Amino acid sequence: MTSVVAKTTLFRNCDWIVAWDEAARSHVYLRNADFVVRGADIIHVGEGYSGPVDAEVDARRMMIIPGFVDIHSHPGHEPGWKGMLEELGSPRLGQSSLYEFMPVFQIGPEYTRPALRVAASELLKSGVTTICDLGRPRETWADEYAETGIRAVLWGMFRSGPWKTTNGHSVDYDLDPATGDRLLREAIEIADAASKHSSGRITGFFAPAQIDTCTEGQIRDALDAARERNQPIQIHAAQSIVEFQEIMRRYGCTPIEWLDKIGALGPDTIIGHCIFLNDHPWLHWPHASDFERLRDSGAQVAHCPVVFARRGIALNTLSRYMNAGIRCGIGTDSFPHNMLDELRMACYAGRIIAGSFTAATTRDAFMAATAIGADMIRRPDLGRLAPGCKADFSVVDMSNPYMQPDYEPIRSLVYSANDRAIKDVYVDGRQVVRDGEVLDFDIGEDLEMLRRGQAEAIAAAPQRDWAGRSLEQLSPRVFPVRN
């Protein structure tokens, strides 16, 4: 059997490289340097490379950046909600849309694959090379991602049951612990199988879905199983005022206190959102010390700013958490699946809620979306450009007008250019985006499927809504439609 020789590609004289400095534990800029990839690995980052190459790219008008790690996303359904949930929240349920509206607008499971592919296309175009998908475990999951070319961590969620509201101002839970136990076992089995996928780019994890829909035993069992596999768990917690009050009602302590009490607040736990600590401006709850408890525990946070900003909610604040040593990654959570949108919103929303331009820095946001996010999923070979790391990276077109002038190219990318300047994207050394277009798959049919799924959800809205309202009543259009 003939072995395949890995191809060596040299990006010569890169205008900028966002390289990794291991001693400083930080990215640094290199100017007019070389970047070399052999097969799936980075072999050189720095001045004049003189080794043999199979291909050479003139990179004088390019910036090479590490691939983004999307630490928290739900792409199996979110793209089907475009146009419906951007300006919607429950005024009597803490402005969240979780309890009153998401169950109404849910698209069917037959639309999971089309939604996933649409989201993966958007993510790749914005420079995301690794997605963490918190979704419904299924046997086809790994294959669905393998065909997109992206690297994926499949975080199979399970819970004991759903929530609902029957009046718009209180939430009921339909929980069956036996069902949750069974779904946990299934999530573990599917995760273990996904980790063996032949692509080598898929890893299976598992996640107790929400702190208010899982039992103490389920959270602890998931944590024990994850530790056996040297994996973290991820759980939604401190994500709404409703949840904060529900956990107080059940256990007499805040969500952070309860996770600590049951032994689930520590370095093996990533908390999805973790916004409503007792000292958040929206809560007057001086009788706890959630921030200090979180800081001292080593637990980590998945920060998803855009979806909360839609409802006037913001983390308090990204740099406050990170300056205290709380590791934070950045996730898209919702449509549009654009990591650069999330970075910009993380900075702006943090500064607004704190009333300070120092409350959320570009450096912290970029670090969270790259090296820190990679460390949170225990992949120090991702999210950074250094010899020995995986060749997951993006090429930014420095000739794009939005990138000029170029005193500070990361700021220009985040605040001005956005994904318009992302030219090429590579995962495992293989090009998956060329000139802004995804190479491995086309989403034309997927978009038509999502149109159908959304139409079905719209038609079913009055039957699903507690008050029997139509979609037009729930989510009025920006302007009325006239015949």
Coordinates of N, CA, C and O in Angstrom, one line a residue, residues 18-160:
V18 N -1.0 36.6 12.9 CA -1.4 36.6 14.4 C -0.8 35.3 14.9 O -1.5 34.2 14.9
A19 N 0.4 35.3 15.4 CA 1.1 34.1 15.8 C 1.0 33.9 17.3 O 0.7 34.9 18.1
W20 N 1.3 32.7 17.8 CA 1.2 32.4 19.2 C 2.6 32.4 19.8 O 3.5 31.8 19.4
D21 N 2.6 33.2 21.0 CA 3.8 33.2 21.8 C 3.6 32.4 23.0 O 2.9 32.9 23.9
E22 N 4.1 31.2 23.1 CA 3.8 30.3 24.2 C 4.3 30.9 25.5 O 3.7 30.7 26.6
A23 N 5.5 31.5 25.5 CA 6.0 32.1 26.7 C 5.1 33.2 27.3 O 4.9 33.2 28.5
A24 N 4.5 34.0 26.4 CA 3.7 35.1 26.9 C 2.2 34.6 27.0 O 1.4 35.3 27.6
R25 N 1.9 33.4 26.6 CA 0.6 32.8 26.6 C -0.4 33.8 25.9 O -1.5 34.1 26.4
S26 N 0.0 34.3 24.7 CA -0.7 35.3 24.0 C -0.4 35.3 22.5 O 0.6 34.8 22.1
H27 N -1.3 35.8 21.8 CA -1.0 36.1 20.4 C -0.1 37.3 20.2 O -0.1 38.2 21.1
V28 N 0.7 37.3 19.2 CA 1.5 38.5 18.8 C 1.4 38.7 17.3 O 1.1 37.8 16.6
Y29 N 1.7 39.9 16.9 CA 1.8 40.2 15.5 C 3.2 39.9 14.9 O 4.2 40.3 15.5
L30 N 3.2 39.3 13.8 CA 4.5 39.2 13.0 C 4.2 39.9 11.7 O 3.2 39.8 11.1
R31 N 5.2 40.6 11.2 CA 5.1 41.4 9.9 C 6.1 40.7 8.9 O 7.2 40.4 9.3
N32 N 5.6 40.6 7.7 CA 6.4 40.1 6.6 C 7.1 38.8 6.9 O 8.3 38.6 6.7
A33 N 6.3 37.9 7.5 CA 6.9 36.6 7.9 C 6.3 35.5 7.1 O 5.3 35.7 6.3
D34 N 6.8 34.3 7.2 CA 6.4 33.1 6.5 C 5.6 32.2 7.4 O 5.8 32.0 8.6
F35 N 4.6 31.5 6.7 CA 3.7 30.6 7.4 C 3.7 29.3 6.5 O 3.4 29.4 5.3
V36 N 4.0 28.2 7.2 CA 4.2 26.9 6.4 C 3.3 25.8 7.0 O 3.3 25.6 8.3
V37 N 2.6 25.2 6.2 CA 1.7 24.1 6.6 C 2.2 22.8 5.8 O 2.4 22.8 4.6
R38 N 2.3 21.7 6.6 CA 2.5 20.4 6.0 C 1.4 19.4 6.4 O 1.2 19.1 7.5
G39 N 0.6 19.1 5.4 CA -0.5 18.2 5.7 C -1.5 18.9 6.6 O -2.0 20.1 6.3
A40 N -1.8 18.3 7.7 CA -2.8 18.9 8.7 C -2.1 19.8 9.7 O -2.8 20.2 10.6
D41 N -0.8 20.0 9.7 CA -0.1 20.6 10.7 C 0.7 21.8 10.3 O 1.1 22.0 9.2
I42 N 0.8 22.8 11.2 CA 1.7 23.9 11.0 C 3.1 23.5 11.4 O 3.3 22.9 12.4
I43 N 4.0 23.9 10.5 CA 5.4 23.5 10.8 C 6.4 24.7 10.9 O 7.5 24.5 11.4
H44 N 5.9 25.9 10.5 CA 6.8 27.1 10.6 C 5.9 28.3 10.7 O 5.0 28.5 9.9
V45 N 6.3 29.2 11.6 CA 5.7 30.5 11.7 C 6.8 31.5 12.1 O 7.3 31.5 13.2
G46 N 7.2 32.3 11.1 CA 8.3 33.2 11.4 C 9.1 33.7 10.2 O 8.6 33.6 9.0
E47 N 10.3 34.2 10.4 CA 11.1 34.7 9.3 C 11.5 33.6 8.4 O 11.5 32.4 8.7
G48 N 12.0 34.0 7.2 CA 12.5 33.3 6.1 C 12.6 31.7 6.2 O 13.5 31.2 6.7
Y49 N 11.6 31.1 5.6 CA 11.6 29.6 5.6 C 12.3 29.2 4.3 O 12.1 29.7 3.2
S50 N 13.3 28.2 4.5 CA 14.1 27.8 3.3 C 14.0 26.4 3.0 O 14.7 25.9 2.1
G51 N 13.1 25.7 3.6 CA 12.9 24.3 3.3 C 12.2 24.0 2.0 O 11.6 24.9 1.4
P52 N 12.1 22.7 1.6 CA 11.4 22.4 0.4 C 9.9 22.6 0.5 O 9.3 22.4 1.6
V53 N 9.2 23.0 -0.5 CA 7.8 23.2 -0.5 C 7.2 22.6 -1.8 O 7.8 22.5 -2.8
D54 N 5.9 22.3 -1.7 CA 5.2 21.8 -2.9 C 4.4 22.9 -3.6 O 4.0 22.8 -4.8
A55 N 4.0 23.9 -2.8 CA 3.3 25.1 -3.3 C 3.6 26.3 -2.5 O 3.9 26.2 -1.3
E56 N 3.7 27.4 -3.2 CA 4.0 28.7 -2.6 C 2.9 29.8 -2.9 O 2.5 29.9 -4.1
V57 N 2.5 30.5 -1.9 CA 1.5 31.5 -2.1 C 2.1 32.9 -1.7 O 2.8 33.0 -0.7
D58 N 1.9 33.8 -2.6 CA 2.4 35.2 -2.4 C 1.4 35.8 -1.4 O 0.3 36.1 -1.8
A59 N 1.8 36.0 -0.2 CA 0.9 36.5 0.9 C 1.2 37.9 1.3 O 0.9 38.3 2.4
R60 N 1.7 38.7 0.4 CA 2.1 40.1 0.8 C 0.9 41.0 1.1 O 1.1 42.0 1.8
R61 N -0.3 40.6 0.7 CA -1.5 41.4 1.0 C -2.4 40.6 1.8 O -3.7 40.7 1.8
M62 N -1.9 39.7 2.7 CA -2.7 38.8 3.5 C -2.4 38.9 4.9 O -1.2 39.2 5.3
M63 N -3.4 38.6 5.8 CA -3.2 38.4 7.2 C -3.6 37.0 7.5 O -4.8 36.6 7.1
I64 N -2.8 36.2 8.2 CA -3.2 34.8 8.6 C -3.6 34.9 10.1 O -2.9 35.4 10.9
I65 N -4.8 34.4 10.4 CA -5.3 34.4 11.8 C -5.7 33.0 12.2 O -6.0 32.2 11.3
P66 N -5.6 32.6 13.4 CA -6.1 31.3 13.9 C -7.5 31.1 13.7 O -8.3 32.1 13.7
G67 N -7.9 29.9 13.4 CA -9.4 29.6 13.3 C -10.1 29.8 14.6 O -9.6 29.5 15.6
F68 N -11.3 30.3 14.5 CA -12.1 30.6 15.7 C -12.7 29.3 16.2 O -13.1 28.4 15.4
V69 N -12.9 29.2 17.5 CA -13.6 28.1 18.2 C -14.9 28.7 18.7 O -14.9 29.5 19.6
D70 N -16.0 28.2 18.1 CA -17.3 28.5 18.5 C -17.7 27.6 19.7 O -18.1 26.5 19.5
I71 N -17.6 28.1 20.9 CA -17.8 27.3 22.1 C -19.2 26.9 22.5 O -19.4 26.0 23.3
H72 N -20.2 27.5 21.8 CA -21.6 27.3 22.2 C -22.5 27.6 21.1 O -22.6 28.8 20.8
S73 N -23.2 26.6 20.5 CA -24.1 26.9 19.4 C -25.1 25.9 19.3 O -25.0 24.7 19.8
H74 N -26.3 26.2 18.7 CA -27.4 25.3 18.5 C -27.8 25.4 17.0 O -29.0 25.8 16.7
P75 N -27.0 24.9 16.1 CA -27.3 25.1 14.7 C -28.3 24.2 14.1 O -28.8 24.4 13.0
G76 N -28.8 23.2 14.9 CA -29.8 22.3 14.4 C -31.2 22.9 14.2 O -32.0 22.2 13.6
H77 N -31.4 24.1 14.7 CA -32.7 24.7 14.6 C -32.7 26.2 14.4 O -33.6 26.8 13.9
E78 N -31.6 26.8 14.9 CA -31.6 28.3 15.0 C -31.8 29.0 13.6 O -32.5 30.0 13.5
P79 N -31.2 28.5 12.5 CA -31.4 29.2 11.3 C -32.8 29.3 10.8 O -33.2 30.1 10.0
G80 N -33.7 28.3 11.3 CA -35.1 28.3 10.9 C -35.9 29.4 11.6 O -37.1 29.6 11.3
W81 N -35.3 30.2 12.5 CA -36.0 31.2 13.2 C -35.7 32.6 12.7 O -36.2 33.6 13.3
K82 N -34.9 32.7 11.7 CA -34.6 34.1 11.1 C -35.9 34.9 10.8 O -36.8 34.3 10.2
G83 N -35.9 36.1 11.2 CA -37.0 37.0 11.0 C -38.1 37.0 12.0 O -39.0 37.8 12.0
M84 N -38.0 36.0 13.0 CA -39.1 35.8 13.9 C -38.7 36.2 15.3 O -39.5 36.7 16.1
L85 N -37.5 36.0 15.7 CA -37.1 36.1 17.1 C -36.2 37.3 17.4 O -35.7 37.5 18.6
E86 N -35.8 38.1 16.4 CA -34.8 39.2 16.7 C -35.3 40.3 17.6 O -34.5 40.9 18.3
E87 N -36.7 40.5 17.7 CA -37.2 41.6 18.5 C -38.3 41.0 19.4 O -39.3 41.7 19.7
L88 N -38.1 39.9 20.0 CA -39.1 39.2 20.7 C -38.6 38.7 22.1 O -37.6 38.1 22.2
G89 N -39.4 39.1 23.1 CA -39.1 38.6 24.5 C -40.4 38.7 25.3 O -41.3 39.3 24.9
S90 N -40.4 38.0 26.4 CA -41.6 38.0 27.3 C -41.5 39.1 28.3 O -40.6 39.0 29.2
P91 N -42.3 40.1 28.3 CA -42.2 41.2 29.2 C -42.5 40.7 30.7 O -42.0 41.4 31.6
R92 N -43.2 39.6 30.9 CA -43.5 39.2 32.2 C -42.6 37.9 32.6 O -42.9 37.3 33.6
L93 N -41.7 37.6 31.8 CA -40.7 36.5 32.1 C -39.3 37.0 31.9 O -38.5 36.3 31.2
G94 N -39.0 38.2 32.4 CA -37.6 38.6 32.4 C -37.1 39.0 31.0 O -35.8 39.0 30.9
Q95 N -37.9 39.2 30.0 CA -37.5 39.6 28.7 C -36.9 38.5 27.9 O -36.4 38.6 26.8
S96 N -36.8 37.3 28.5 CA -36.3 36.1 27.8 C -37.3 35.7 26.7 O -38.5 35.9 26.8
S97 N -36.8 34.9 25.7 CA -37.8 34.3 24.8 C -37.8 32.8 24.9 O -38.5 32.1 24.2
L98 N -37.1 32.3 25.9 CA -37.0 30.8 26.1 C -38.3 30.1 26.3 O -38.6 29.1 25.8
Y99 N -39.1 30.7 27.2 CA -40.2 30.0 27.8 C -41.5 30.1 27.0 O -42.3 29.2 26.9
E100 N -41.8 31.3 26.5 CA -43.0 31.5 25.8 C -43.0 31.4 24.3 O -44.0 30.9 23.7
F101 N -41.8 31.6 23.7 CA -41.8 31.7 22.2 C -41.0 30.6 21.5 O -41.4 30.1 20.5
M102 N -39.9 30.2 22.1 CA -39.1 29.2 21.4 C -39.9 27.9 21.2 O -39.8 27.2 20.1
P103 N -40.7 27.4 22.2 CA -41.5 26.2 21.9 C -42.5 26.4 20.8 O -42.9 25.4 20.1
V104 N -43.0 27.6 20.6 CA -44.0 27.9 19.5 C -43.3 27.8 18.2 O -43.9 27.3 17.2
F105 N -42.1 28.3 18.0 CA -41.5 28.5 16.7 C -40.6 27.3 16.3 O -40.0 27.3 15.3
Q106 N -40.5 26.3 17.1 CA -39.6 25.2 16.9 C -39.9 24.5 15.6 O -41.1 24.1 15.3
I107 N -38.9 24.3 14.7 CA -39.1 23.6 13.5 C -38.9 22.1 13.8 O -38.3 21.7 14.8
G108 N -39.4 21.2 12.9 CA -39.4 19.8 13.1 C -38.0 19.2 12.9 O -37.1 19.8 12.3
P109 N -37.8 18.0 13.5 CA -36.5 17.3 13.4 C -36.0 17.0 12.0 O -34.8 16.9 11.8
E110 N -37.0 16.9 11.0 CA -36.5 16.6 9.7 C -35.8 17.8 9.1 O -35.2 17.7 8.0
Y111 N -35.8 18.9 9.7 CA -35.1 20.1 9.2 C -33.8 20.3 10.0 O -33.1 21.4 9.7
T112 N -33.3 19.4 10.8 CA -32.1 19.6 11.6 C -30.9 19.6 10.6 O -30.0 20.5 10.8
R113 N -30.8 18.7 9.7 CA -29.6 18.7 8.8 C -29.6 19.9 7.9 O -28.5 20.5 7.8
P114 N -30.6 20.3 7.3 CA -30.6 21.6 6.5 C -30.1 22.8 7.4 O -29.3 23.6 6.9
A115 N -30.7 22.9 8.6 CA -30.3 24.0 9.4 C -28.9 24.0 9.8 O -28.1 25.0 9.8
L116 N -28.4 22.8 10.1 CA -27.0 22.6 10.5 C -26.1 23.0 9.3 O -25.0 23.7 9.5
R117 N -26.4 22.7 8.1 CA -25.6 23.0 7.0 C -25.6 24.5 6.7 O -24.5 25.1 6.3
V118 N -26.7 25.1 6.8 CA -26.8 26.6 6.6 C -25.9 27.3 7.7 O -25.1 28.2 7.4
A119 N -26.0 26.8 8.9 CA -25.2 27.4 10.0 C -23.7 27.2 9.7 O -22.9 28.1 9.9
A120 N -23.3 25.9 9.3 CA -21.9 25.6 9.1 C -21.3 26.5 8.0 O -20.2 27.0 8.1
S121 N -22.1 26.8 7.0 CA -21.7 27.6 5.9 C -21.4 29.0 6.4 O -20.4 29.6 6.1
E122 N -22.3 29.6 7.2 CA -22.1 30.9 7.8 C -20.9 30.9 8.7 O -20.1 31.9 8.7
L123 N -20.7 29.9 9.5 CA -19.6 29.9 10.4 C -18.3 29.8 9.7 O -17.3 30.6 10.0
L124 N -18.2 29.0 8.7 CA -16.9 28.8 7.9 C -16.6 30.2 7.3 O -15.4 30.6 7.3
K125 N -17.5 30.9 6.7 CA -17.3 32.1 6.1 C -16.8 33.2 7.0 O -16.2 34.2 6.6
S126 N -17.1 33.1 8.3 CA -16.7 34.1 9.3 C -15.4 33.6 10.0 O -15.1 34.2 11.0
G127 N -14.8 32.5 9.5 CA -13.5 32.1 10.1 C -13.6 31.1 11.2 O -12.6 30.8 11.8
V128 N -14.8 30.5 11.4 CA -14.9 29.5 12.5 C -14.4 28.2 11.9 O -14.9 27.7 10.8
T129 N -13.5 27.5 12.5 CA -13.0 26.2 12.1 C -13.4 25.1 13.0 O -13.3 23.9 12.7
T130 N -13.8 25.4 14.2 CA -14.3 24.4 15.2 C -15.6 24.9 15.8 O -15.7 26.0 16.3
I131 N -16.7 24.1 15.7 CA -17.9 24.4 16.3 C -18.2 23.4 17.4 O -18.0 22.2 17.3
C132 N -18.8 23.9 18.5 CA -19.3 23.1 19.6 C -20.8 23.2 19.4 O -21.4 24.2 19.7
D133 N -21.4 22.1 19.0 CA -22.9 22.0 18.8 C -23.5 21.3 19.9 O -23.4 20.1 20.2
L134 N -24.3 22.1 20.7 CA -25.1 21.6 21.8 C -26.5 21.3 21.2 O -27.3 22.2 21.0
G135 N -26.7 20.0 20.9 CA -27.9 19.6 20.2 C -28.4 18.3 20.6 O -28.0 17.7 21.6
R136 N -29.4 17.8 19.8 CA -30.1 16.5 20.1 C -29.2 15.4 19.6 O -28.8 15.3 18.4
P137 N -28.8 14.5 20.5 CA -27.9 13.4 20.0 C -28.6 12.5 19.0 O -29.8 12.2 19.1
R138 N -27.9 12.1 17.9 CA -28.5 11.3 16.9 C -27.4 10.5 16.2 O -26.2 11.1 16.1
E139 N -27.6 9.4 15.7 CA -26.6 8.5 15.1 C -26.0 9.1 13.9 O -24.8 8.9 13.5
T140 N -26.7 10.0 13.1 CA -26.2 10.6 11.9 C -25.4 11.9 12.1 O -24.9 12.5 11.2
W141 N -25.3 12.3 13.4 CA -24.8 13.6 13.7 C -23.4 13.8 13.1 O -23.1 14.8 12.5
A142 N -22.5 12.9 13.4 CA -21.1 13.0 13.0 C -21.0 13.0 11.5 O -20.2 13.8 10.9
D143 N -21.7 12.2 10.8 CA -21.7 12.2 9.3 C -22.2 13.6 8.8 O -21.6 14.1 7.8
E144 N -23.2 14.1 9.4 CA -23.7 15.4 8.9 C -22.6 16.5 9.0 O -22.5 17.4 8.1
Y145 N -21.8 16.5 10.0 CA -20.7 17.5 10.1 C -19.5 17.1 9.2 O -18.9 18.0 8.7
A146 N -19.2 15.8 9.1 CA -18.1 15.4 8.3 C -18.2 15.9 6.9 O -17.2 16.3 6.3
E147 N -19.4 16.0 6.3 CA -19.5 16.4 4.9 C -19.4 17.9 4.8 O -19.3 18.4 3.6
T148 N -19.4 18.7 5.8 CA -19.2 20.1 5.7 C -17.7 20.6 5.7 O -17.4 21.7 5.3
G149 N -16.8 19.7 6.2 CA -15.4 20.1 6.3 C -15.0 20.8 7.6 O -13.8 21.0 7.8
I150 N -16.0 21.2 8.4 CA -15.6 21.9 9.7 C -15.2 20.9 10.7 O -15.5 19.7 10.7
R151 N -14.5 21.3 11.7 CA -14.1 20.5 12.9 C -15.3 20.7 13.9 O -15.7 21.8 14.1
A152 N -15.7 19.6 14.5 CA -16.9 19.7 15.4 C -16.8 18.9 16.7 O -16.2 17.8 16.7
V153 N -17.2 19.6 17.8 CA -17.4 18.9 19.0 C -18.9 18.8 19.2 O -19.7 19.8 19.3
L154 N -19.4 17.6 19.2 CA -20.9 17.3 19.3 C -21.2 17.1 20.8 O -21.0 16.0 21.3
W155 N -21.9 18.1 21.3 CA -22.2 18.1 22.8 C -23.6 17.7 22.9 O -24.5 18.5 22.9
G156 N -23.8 16.4 23.0 CA -25.2 15.8 23.1 C -25.9 16.3 24.4 O -25.6 15.9 25.5
M157 N -27.0 17.0 24.2 CA -27.8 17.5 25.4 C -28.8 16.5 25.7 O -29.4 15.8 24.9
F158 N -29.1 16.4 27.0 CA -30.2 15.6 27.6 C -30.9 16.4 28.7 O -30.2 17.2 29.3
R159 N -32.1 16.1 29.0 CA -32.8 16.7 30.1 C -34.0 15.8 30.5 O -34.4 14.9 29.7
S160 N -34.5 16.0 31.6 CA -35.7 15.2 32.1 C -37.0 15.7 31.5 O -38.0 14.9 31.7

